[in-house]
Tab-separated table of C-alpha atoms in Angstrom:
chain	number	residue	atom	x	y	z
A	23	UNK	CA	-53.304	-6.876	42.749
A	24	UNK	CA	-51.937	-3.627	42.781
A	25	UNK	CA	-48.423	-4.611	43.976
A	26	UNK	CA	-47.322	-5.609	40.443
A	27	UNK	CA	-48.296	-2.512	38.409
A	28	UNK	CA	-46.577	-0.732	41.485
A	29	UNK	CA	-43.735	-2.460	41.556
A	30	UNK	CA	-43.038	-3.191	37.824
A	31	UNK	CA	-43.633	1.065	37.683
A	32	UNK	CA	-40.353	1.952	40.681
A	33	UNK	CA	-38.574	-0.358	38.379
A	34	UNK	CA	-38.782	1.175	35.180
A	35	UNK	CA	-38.630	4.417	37.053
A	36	UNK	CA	-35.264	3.143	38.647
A	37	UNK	CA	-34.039	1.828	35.039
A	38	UNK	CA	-34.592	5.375	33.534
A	39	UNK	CA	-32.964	6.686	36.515
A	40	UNK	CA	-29.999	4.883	35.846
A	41	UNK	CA	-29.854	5.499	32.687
A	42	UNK	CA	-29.732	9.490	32.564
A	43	UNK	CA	-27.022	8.438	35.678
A	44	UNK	CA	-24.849	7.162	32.635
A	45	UNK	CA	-24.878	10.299	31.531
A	46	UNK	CA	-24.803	12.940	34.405
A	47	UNK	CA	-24.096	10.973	37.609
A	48	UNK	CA	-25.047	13.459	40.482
A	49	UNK	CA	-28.364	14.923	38.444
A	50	UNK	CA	-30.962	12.423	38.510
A	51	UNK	CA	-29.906	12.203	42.329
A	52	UNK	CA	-30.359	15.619	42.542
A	53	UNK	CA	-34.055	15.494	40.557
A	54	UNK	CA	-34.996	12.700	42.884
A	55	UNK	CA	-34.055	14.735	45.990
A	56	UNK	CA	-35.858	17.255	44.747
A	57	UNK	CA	-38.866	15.011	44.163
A	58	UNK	CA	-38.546	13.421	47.563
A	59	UNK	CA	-38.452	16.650	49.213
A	60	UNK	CA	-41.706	17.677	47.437
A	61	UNK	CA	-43.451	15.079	48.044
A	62	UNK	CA	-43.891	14.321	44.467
A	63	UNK	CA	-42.066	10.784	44.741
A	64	UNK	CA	-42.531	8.425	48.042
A	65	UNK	CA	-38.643	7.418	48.586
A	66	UNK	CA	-37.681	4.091	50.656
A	67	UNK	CA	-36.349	4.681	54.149
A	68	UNK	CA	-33.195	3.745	53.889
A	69	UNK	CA	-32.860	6.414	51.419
A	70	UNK	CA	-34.799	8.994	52.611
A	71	UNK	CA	-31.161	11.101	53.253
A	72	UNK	CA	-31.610	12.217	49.431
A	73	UNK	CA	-34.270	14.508	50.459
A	74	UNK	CA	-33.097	16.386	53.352
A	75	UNK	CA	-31.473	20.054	52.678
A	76	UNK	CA	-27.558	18.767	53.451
A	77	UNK	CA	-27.811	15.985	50.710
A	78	UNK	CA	-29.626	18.197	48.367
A	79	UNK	CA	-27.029	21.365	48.705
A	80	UNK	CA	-24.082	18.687	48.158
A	81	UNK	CA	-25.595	17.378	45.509
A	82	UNK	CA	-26.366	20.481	43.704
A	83	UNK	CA	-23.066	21.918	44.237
A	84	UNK	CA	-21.462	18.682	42.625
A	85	UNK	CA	-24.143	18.643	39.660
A	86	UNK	CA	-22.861	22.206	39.589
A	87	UNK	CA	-19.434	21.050	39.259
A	88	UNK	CA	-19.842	17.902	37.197
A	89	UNK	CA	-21.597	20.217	34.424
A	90	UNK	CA	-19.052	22.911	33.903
A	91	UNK	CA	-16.201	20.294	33.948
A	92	UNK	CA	-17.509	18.051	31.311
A	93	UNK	CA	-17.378	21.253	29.339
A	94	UNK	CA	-13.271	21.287	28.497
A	95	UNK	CA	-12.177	18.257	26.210
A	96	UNK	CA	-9.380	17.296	28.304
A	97	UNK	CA	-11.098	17.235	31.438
A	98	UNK	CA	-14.281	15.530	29.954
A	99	UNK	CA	-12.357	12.426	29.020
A	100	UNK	CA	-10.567	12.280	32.633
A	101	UNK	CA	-14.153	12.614	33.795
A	102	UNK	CA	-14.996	9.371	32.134
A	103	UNK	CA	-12.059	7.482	33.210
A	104	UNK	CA	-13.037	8.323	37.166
A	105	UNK	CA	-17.030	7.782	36.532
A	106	UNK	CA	-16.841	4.505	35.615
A	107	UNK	CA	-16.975	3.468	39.265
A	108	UNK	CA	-19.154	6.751	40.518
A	109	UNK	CA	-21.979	6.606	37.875
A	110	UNK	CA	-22.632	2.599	38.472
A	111	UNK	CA	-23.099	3.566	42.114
A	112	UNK	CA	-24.941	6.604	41.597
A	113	UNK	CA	-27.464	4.160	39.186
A	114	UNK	CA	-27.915	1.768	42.105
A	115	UNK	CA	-28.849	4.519	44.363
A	116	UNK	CA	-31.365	5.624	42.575
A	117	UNK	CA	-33.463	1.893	41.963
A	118	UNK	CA	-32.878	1.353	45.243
A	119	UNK	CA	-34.115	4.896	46.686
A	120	UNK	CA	-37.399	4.674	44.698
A	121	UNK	CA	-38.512	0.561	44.785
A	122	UNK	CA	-39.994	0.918	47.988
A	123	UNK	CA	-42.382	-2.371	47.086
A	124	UNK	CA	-39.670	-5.060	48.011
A	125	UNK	CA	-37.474	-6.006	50.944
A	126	UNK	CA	-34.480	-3.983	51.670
A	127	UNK	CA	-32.746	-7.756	50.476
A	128	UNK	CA	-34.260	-7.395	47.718
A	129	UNK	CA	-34.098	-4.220	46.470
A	130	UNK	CA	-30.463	-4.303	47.402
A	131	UNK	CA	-30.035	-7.440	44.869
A	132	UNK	CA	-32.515	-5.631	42.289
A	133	UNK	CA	-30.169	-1.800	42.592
A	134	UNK	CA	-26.899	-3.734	42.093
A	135	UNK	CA	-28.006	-5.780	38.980
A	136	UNK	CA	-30.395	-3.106	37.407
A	137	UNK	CA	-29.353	0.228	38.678
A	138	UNK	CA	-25.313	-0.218	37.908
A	139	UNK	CA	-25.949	-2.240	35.268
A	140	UNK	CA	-27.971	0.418	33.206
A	141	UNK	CA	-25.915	3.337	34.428
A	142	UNK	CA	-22.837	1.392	33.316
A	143	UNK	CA	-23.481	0.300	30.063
A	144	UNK	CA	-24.954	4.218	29.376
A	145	UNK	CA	-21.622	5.486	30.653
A	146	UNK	CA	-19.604	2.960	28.543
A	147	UNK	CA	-21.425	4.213	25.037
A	148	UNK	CA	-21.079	7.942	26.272
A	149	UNK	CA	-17.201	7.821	27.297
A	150	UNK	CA	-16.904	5.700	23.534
A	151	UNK	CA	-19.081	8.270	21.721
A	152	UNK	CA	-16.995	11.330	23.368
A	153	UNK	CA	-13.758	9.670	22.872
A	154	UNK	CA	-14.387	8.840	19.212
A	155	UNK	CA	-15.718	13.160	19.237
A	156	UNK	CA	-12.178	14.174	20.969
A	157	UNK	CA	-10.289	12.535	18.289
A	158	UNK	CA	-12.218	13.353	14.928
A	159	UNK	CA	-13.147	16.883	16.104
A	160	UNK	CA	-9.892	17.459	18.177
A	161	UNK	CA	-12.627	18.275	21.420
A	162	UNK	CA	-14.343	21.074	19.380
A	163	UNK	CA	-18.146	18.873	19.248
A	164	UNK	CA	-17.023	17.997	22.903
A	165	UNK	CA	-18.899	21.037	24.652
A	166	UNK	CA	-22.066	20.385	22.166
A	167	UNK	CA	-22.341	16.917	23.152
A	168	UNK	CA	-21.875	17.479	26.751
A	169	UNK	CA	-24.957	20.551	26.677
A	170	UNK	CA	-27.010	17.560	24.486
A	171	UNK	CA	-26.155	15.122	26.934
A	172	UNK	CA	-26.937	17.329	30.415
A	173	UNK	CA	-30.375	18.364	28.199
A	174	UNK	CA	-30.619	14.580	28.041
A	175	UNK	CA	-29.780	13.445	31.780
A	176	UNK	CA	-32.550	16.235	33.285
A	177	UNK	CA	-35.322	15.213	30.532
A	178	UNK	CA	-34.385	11.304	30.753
A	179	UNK	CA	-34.617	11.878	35.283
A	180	UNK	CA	-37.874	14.206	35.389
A	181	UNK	CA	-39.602	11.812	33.167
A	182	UNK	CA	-38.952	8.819	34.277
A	183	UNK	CA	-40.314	9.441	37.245
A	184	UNK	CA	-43.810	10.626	34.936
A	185	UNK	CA	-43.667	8.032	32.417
A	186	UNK	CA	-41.113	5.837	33.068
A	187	UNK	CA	-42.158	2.961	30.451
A	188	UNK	CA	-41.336	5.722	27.658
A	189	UNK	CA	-37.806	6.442	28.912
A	190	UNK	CA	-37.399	3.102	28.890
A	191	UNK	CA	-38.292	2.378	25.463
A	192	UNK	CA	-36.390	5.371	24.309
A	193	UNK	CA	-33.242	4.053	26.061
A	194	UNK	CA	-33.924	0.421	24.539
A	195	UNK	CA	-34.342	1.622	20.992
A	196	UNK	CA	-31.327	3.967	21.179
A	197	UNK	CA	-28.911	1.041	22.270
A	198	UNK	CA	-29.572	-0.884	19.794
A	199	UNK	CA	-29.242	2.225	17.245
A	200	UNK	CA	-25.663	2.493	18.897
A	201	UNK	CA	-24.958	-1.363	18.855
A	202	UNK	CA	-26.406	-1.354	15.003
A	203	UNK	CA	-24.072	1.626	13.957
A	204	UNK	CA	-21.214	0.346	15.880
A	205	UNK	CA	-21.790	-3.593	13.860
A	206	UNK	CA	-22.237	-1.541	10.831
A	207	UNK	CA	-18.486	0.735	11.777
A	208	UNK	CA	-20.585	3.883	11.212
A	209	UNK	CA	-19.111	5.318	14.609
A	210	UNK	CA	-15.502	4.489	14.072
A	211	UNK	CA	-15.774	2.753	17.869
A	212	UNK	CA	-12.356	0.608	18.812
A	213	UNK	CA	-13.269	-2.532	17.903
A	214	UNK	CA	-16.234	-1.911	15.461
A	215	UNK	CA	-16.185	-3.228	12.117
A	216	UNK	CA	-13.096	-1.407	9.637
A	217	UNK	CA	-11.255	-0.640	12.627
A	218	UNK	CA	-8.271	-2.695	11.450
């Protein structure tokens, strides 16, 4: 009886997970080695690797490395470009490091649907909304939004794996902001309404 609560629980904690991997790829990995190393959050065997000292050094230093980058508005937009493929991976790391309720079949099936698909679609709106920043600020806001979105990524990772439901409402609510102001051509996104 308590398998579904469980279960339905590493999920939303893996959605959330893959969402703040939309916006910083190697922190919530980081946070979730971290956790795993603590003790704080049981991690599936397979994946276990996050917590040892050798993942969790490489992983800081490229959280390190990620963050100071994404500060300079030419390199934040080559950033994107590359990240399209690393962040969707990173996302399906991260369901499939903390479901530890299903079989390894299908928590493999469950990371590559839910896990990339999140962290995808997050990355897609970010690159957009910093794209549509580097043109109408000329990269000034760039810097801002990357602090607001690293702010985001560590809040969004340490709480979904505390209250998981509410990161996931919070990331529900704010897509559909996005997709309303992007119908509406309030963010002057390629192919939103007005673009011509």
């Amino acid at each position: 009886m308590e398998l579904i609560p469980q279960l339905l629980f590493q999920i939303l904690m893996g959605i959330g997970l893959a969402a703040s991997a939309g916006l910083r790829a190697f922190l919530p990995l980081l946070v979730v080695g971290v956790a795993g190393r603590v003790g704080w959050v049981p991690l599936s065997d397979n994946f276990a690797w996050l917590s040892d000292w050798p993942a969790l050094i490489v992983l800081a230093v490229a959280v390190l490395t990620e963050v100071l980058s994404d500060k300079f508005p030419a390199v934040d937009n080559f950033l994107d470009m590359i990240q399209v493929f690393v962040k969707p991976v990173a996302g399906t790391i991260l369901v499939a490091s903390v479901v530890t309720e299903l079989s390894p079949l299908q928590t493999t099936v469950l990371a590559l649907i839910l896990g990339s698909g999140t962290a995808g679609t997050v990355h897609v709106v970010k690159a957009k909304t910093r794209l549509v920043s580097t043109v109408s600020t000329a990269g000034v806001a760039n810097p801002v939004l990357s602090v607001a979105e690293d702010t985001a990524s560590l809040a969004g990772s340490v709480l979904s794996l505390i209250v998981p439901p509410v990161v996931v409402l919070v990331l529900v609510f704010t897509l559909v902001f996005v997709y309303v102001q992007v119908r509406k051509g309030r963010l002057g996104l390629p192919g939103s309404r007005g673009d011509g």
